[in-house]
Amino acid sequence: MSKTAKIDTSVKIGYNAIIEENVVIKKGTIIGNNVIIKEDSIIGENCTISDNSIIGKSPLKAKNSATTETQTFSPITLGNNVIVGACCILYKGTKISNDVFIGDLASIREDVEIGENTIIGKGATIENKSRIGKYVKIETEAYITAISTIEDYCFIAPGVTFTNDQFLGRTEKRKTLFKGPIIKKGARIGANATILPGKIIGEDALVGAGSVVTKNLKPKKIYVGVPAKEIRNVPNEELLENQKFFHP
């Protein structure tokens, strides 16, 4: 434990934890066994960091990486009441708001923002430069590609895949055109659906399981199939505005 770390006296720290220079850990937080908290990381009140997780990791860049940048990132910040499961990796430059839950084995890359009361499921991956709103649910092993946007109250089912490279790794031109999907407020995406680069899914739209989204989708419509096609309106009782948990 670094002498320059600022750790509240109420913090509980497990065996073999490593806490580096200038880390801040606020009151009531629990740090599990074998956790590594990298330099300058800031962890709020009443958080739980479970065994074997890494907070504030610096990104590594392969020789031919297309979206990973070599730069200095700001420290990672976790708000209050954040729960991080076991064996998670959270990178520098990321901001996690209050009351976020991150399941075991999740990976959250650099320069990501996650809004309050959002759930990131077990084994989910959130790539760099992505923005995720509040009250979002991203389920087990979903893949959110770099430069994606998910607005408030969205639901992303298990195994959903976002993509951002329409050239599939070919041509230099692609490097200026990377763009992940944009999922508007209240939209829902069923299990194992695939969303192609830059596609916009309208507010309160519903994408059926296994669908492939190849075009922008209208608000409040249901789409299914390969490619996804409109079949009917979202039922009124399922609209976000009619849910008890919705806070406009």
Coordinates of C-alpha atoms in Angstrom, one line a residue:
M1 CA 0.0 0.0 0.0
S2 CA 1.5 3.3 -1.1
K3 CA 2.1 5.9 1.6
T4 CA 0.6 8.6 -0.7
A5 CA -2.8 6.8 -0.9
K6 CA -5.7 8.4 1.0
I7 CA -7.8 5.7 2.5
D8 CA -10.6 6.3 5.0
T9 CA -10.1 4.5 8.3
S10 CA -13.4 2.7 7.8
V11 CA -12.3 1.0 4.6
K12 CA -11.8 -2.8 4.7
I13 CA -9.0 -4.3 2.7
G14 CA -8.5 -8.0 1.9
Y15 CA -5.4 -10.1 1.6
N16 CA -2.7 -9.3 -1.0
A17 CA -4.4 -6.1 -2.2
I18 CA -2.1 -3.6 -4.0
I19 CA -3.0 0.1 -3.7
E20 CA -0.7 2.4 -5.7
E21 CA 0.3 6.0 -5.4
N22 CA -2.3 8.8 -4.8
V23 CA -5.3 6.5 -4.8
V24 CA -8.4 7.8 -2.9
I25 CA -10.8 5.4 -1.3
K26 CA -13.7 6.9 0.6
K27 CA -15.5 5.7 3.7
G28 CA -17.3 2.4 4.0
T29 CA -15.7 0.8 0.9
I30 CA -14.7 -2.9 0.9
I31 CA -11.6 -4.0 -1.1
G32 CA -11.4 -7.8 -1.8
N33 CA -8.5 -10.1 -1.9
N34 CA -5.9 -9.7 -4.6
V35 CA -7.4 -6.5 -5.9
I36 CA -5.1 -4.0 -7.7
I37 CA -6.0 -0.3 -7.6
K38 CA -3.7 1.6 -9.9
E39 CA -2.2 5.0 -9.3
D40 CA -4.5 8.1 -9.0
S41 CA -7.8 6.0 -9.0
I42 CA -10.7 7.5 -7.1
I43 CA -13.2 5.2 -5.4
G44 CA -16.3 6.7 -3.7
E45 CA -18.2 5.8 -0.5
N46 CA -19.6 2.4 0.3
C47 CA -18.3 0.7 -2.8
T48 CA -17.4 -3.0 -3.1
I49 CA -14.5 -4.2 -5.2
S50 CA -14.5 -8.0 -5.3
D51 CA -11.6 -10.4 -5.4
N52 CA -9.0 -10.3 -8.2
S53 CA -10.3 -7.1 -9.9
I54 CA -8.1 -4.4 -11.4
I55 CA -9.2 -0.7 -11.2
G56 CA -7.5 1.9 -13.3
K57 CA -5.5 -0.3 -15.7
S58 CA -3.6 1.5 -18.5
P59 CA -4.6 0.4 -22.0
L60 CA -2.0 -1.4 -24.1
K61 CA -1.7 -0.8 -27.9
A62 CA -0.8 -3.4 -30.4
K63 CA 1.3 -2.4 -33.4
N64 CA -1.8 -2.5 -35.7
S65 CA -4.5 -1.3 -33.2
A66 CA -7.0 0.9 -35.0
T67 CA -9.0 2.4 -32.1
T68 CA -6.7 2.3 -29.1
E69 CA -4.8 5.5 -28.6
T70 CA -1.5 6.2 -27.0
Q71 CA -2.2 9.1 -24.7
T72 CA -2.4 10.1 -21.1
F73 CA -5.8 9.3 -19.6
S74 CA -7.4 10.9 -16.5
P75 CA -7.8 8.8 -13.4
I76 CA -10.7 6.4 -13.2
T77 CA -13.5 7.5 -10.9
L78 CA -16.1 5.4 -9.2
G79 CA -19.1 7.1 -7.6
N80 CA -20.8 6.0 -4.4
N81 CA -22.3 2.6 -3.8
V82 CA -20.7 1.0 -6.9
I83 CA -20.4 -2.8 -6.9
V84 CA -17.6 -4.4 -8.9
G85 CA -17.7 -8.2 -9.2
A86 CA -14.8 -10.6 -9.2
C87 CA -12.1 -10.6 -11.9
C88 CA -13.2 -7.4 -13.5
I89 CA -10.9 -5.0 -15.4
L90 CA -11.7 -1.3 -15.4
Y91 CA -9.4 1.1 -17.3
K92 CA -8.2 4.6 -16.8
G93 CA -10.1 7.6 -18.1
T94 CA -13.5 6.0 -17.2
K95 CA -16.3 7.5 -15.1
I96 CA -18.7 5.2 -13.2
S97 CA -21.6 7.0 -11.6
N98 CA -23.4 6.2 -8.3
D99 CA -25.1 2.9 -7.7
V100 CA -23.7 1.1 -10.8
F101 CA -23.4 -2.7 -10.6
I102 CA -20.7 -4.5 -12.6
G103 CA -20.9 -8.3 -12.8
D104 CA -18.0 -10.7 -12.5
L105 CA -15.5 -10.9 -15.4
A106 CA -16.7 -7.7 -17.0
S107 CA -14.2 -5.5 -18.9
I108 CA -14.7 -1.7 -19.2
R109 CA -12.2 0.1 -21.4
E110 CA -10.7 3.6 -21.2
D111 CA -12.7 6.8 -21.8
V112 CA -16.1 5.2 -21.0
E113 CA -18.9 6.9 -19.1
I114 CA -21.6 4.9 -17.3
G115 CA -24.7 6.6 -15.8
E116 CA -26.2 6.0 -12.4
N117 CA -28.1 2.8 -11.5
T118 CA -26.9 1.0 -14.6
I119 CA -26.2 -2.8 -14.6
I120 CA -23.3 -4.3 -16.5
G121 CA -23.8 -8.1 -16.6
K122 CA -21.3 -10.9 -16.1
G123 CA -18.6 -11.1 -18.8
A124 CA -19.9 -8.1 -20.7
T125 CA -17.4 -5.9 -22.6
I126 CA -17.7 -2.2 -23.0
E127 CA -15.0 -0.9 -25.4
N128 CA -13.4 2.5 -25.4
K129 CA -15.1 5.9 -26.0
S130 CA -18.5 4.5 -25.3
R131 CA -21.3 6.4 -23.5
I132 CA -23.9 4.6 -21.5
G133 CA -26.8 6.4 -19.8
K134 CA -28.6 5.8 -16.5
Y135 CA -30.9 2.9 -15.6
V136 CA -29.5 0.8 -18.5
K137 CA -29.3 -3.0 -18.3
I138 CA -26.5 -4.7 -20.3
E139 CA -26.8 -8.4 -19.8
T140 CA -24.4 -11.3 -19.7
E141 CA -21.6 -11.4 -22.3
A142 CA -23.0 -8.5 -24.4
Y143 CA -20.3 -6.8 -26.5
I144 CA -20.5 -3.0 -26.8
T145 CA -18.0 -2.0 -29.5
A146 CA -15.9 1.2 -29.3
I147 CA -17.6 4.6 -30.0
S148 CA -21.1 3.4 -29.1
T149 CA -23.9 5.3 -27.4
I150 CA -26.6 3.7 -25.2
E151 CA -29.1 6.3 -23.8
D152 CA -31.1 6.0 -20.6
Y153 CA -33.4 3.1 -19.7
C154 CA -32.2 0.8 -22.5
F155 CA -32.1 -3.0 -22.2
I156 CA -29.4 -5.0 -24.0
A157 CA -30.0 -8.8 -23.7
P158 CA -27.3 -11.5 -23.3
G159 CA -25.0 -12.1 -26.2
V160 CA -25.9 -8.9 -28.2
T161 CA -23.1 -7.7 -30.5
F162 CA -22.4 -4.1 -31.6
T163 CA -20.1 -3.5 -34.5
N164 CA -18.2 -0.3 -35.7
D165 CA -16.1 -1.2 -38.8
Q166 CA -18.0 -1.5 -42.0
F167 CA -14.8 -2.4 -43.9
L168 CA -14.0 -5.4 -41.6
G169 CA -10.4 -4.4 -41.1
R170 CA -9.5 -3.5 -44.7
T171 CA -8.4 -0.1 -46.1
E172 CA -7.0 2.9 -44.3
K173 CA -10.2 4.8 -45.0
R174 CA -12.0 2.8 -42.3
K175 CA -9.9 4.4 -39.6
T176 CA -11.7 7.8 -40.1
L177 CA -15.1 6.1 -40.3
F178 CA -15.4 4.0 -37.2
K179 CA -18.8 4.5 -35.6
G180 CA -20.6 2.3 -33.1
P181 CA -24.4 2.1 -32.9
I182 CA -26.6 4.7 -31.2
I183 CA -29.3 3.2 -29.1
K184 CA -31.9 5.9 -28.2
K185 CA -33.8 6.1 -24.8
G186 CA -35.8 3.1 -23.8
A187 CA -34.9 0.9 -26.7
R188 CA -34.6 -2.9 -26.1
I189 CA -32.5 -5.4 -28.0
G190 CA -33.1 -9.1 -27.8
A191 CA -30.6 -11.9 -27.1
N192 CA -27.9 -12.5 -29.7
A193 CA -28.9 -9.7 -32.0
T194 CA -26.2 -7.9 -34.1
I195 CA -26.2 -4.2 -34.7
L196 CA -24.1 -3.0 -37.7
P197 CA -21.9 0.1 -37.6
G198 CA -23.4 3.5 -36.9
K199 CA -27.0 2.3 -37.0
I200 CA -29.5 4.3 -34.9
I201 CA -32.2 2.4 -33.0
G202 CA -35.1 4.8 -32.2
E203 CA -36.6 5.5 -28.8
D204 CA -38.6 2.6 -27.3
A205 CA -37.9 0.4 -30.4
L206 CA -37.7 -3.3 -29.8
V207 CA -35.3 -5.6 -31.7
G208 CA -36.1 -9.3 -31.6
A209 CA -33.7 -12.0 -30.6
G210 CA -31.2 -13.1 -33.3
S211 CA -32.0 -10.1 -35.5
V212 CA -29.4 -8.3 -37.6
V213 CA -29.9 -4.6 -37.8
T214 CA -28.7 -3.2 -41.1
K215 CA -30.5 0.2 -41.2
N216 CA -31.8 2.9 -38.8
L217 CA -34.9 1.8 -36.9
K218 CA -38.0 3.9 -36.2
P219 CA -39.1 4.7 -32.6
K220 CA -41.8 2.5 -30.9
K221 CA -41.7 -0.2 -33.6
I222 CA -40.9 -3.9 -33.3
Y223 CA -38.3 -5.3 -35.7
V224 CA -37.3 -9.0 -36.2
G225 CA -35.4 -11.1 -38.7
V226 CA -32.2 -11.1 -40.8
P227 CA -32.2 -8.4 -41.9
A228 CA -34.4 -6.9 -39.2
K229 CA -37.8 -5.8 -40.6
E230 CA -40.6 -3.8 -39.0
I231 CA -43.6 -6.0 -38.0
R232 CA -45.8 -3.8 -35.7
N233 CA -45.9 -1.2 -33.0
V234 CA -44.6 -1.7 -29.5
P235 CA -47.6 -2.4 -27.3
N236 CA -48.7 0.7 -25.3
E237 CA -48.3 -1.1 -22.0
E238 CA -44.6 -1.7 -22.8
L239 CA -43.7 1.8 -23.6
L240 CA -41.2 3.4 -21.3
E241 CA -43.5 6.3 -20.3
N242 CA -45.9 3.7 -18.9
Q243 CA -43.4 1.9 -16.6
K244 CA -43.5 2.5 -12.9
F245 CA -39.6 2.6 -12.7
F246 CA -39.4 5.4 -15.3
H247 CA -38.4 8.9 -13.9
P248 CA -38.5 11.5 -16.7

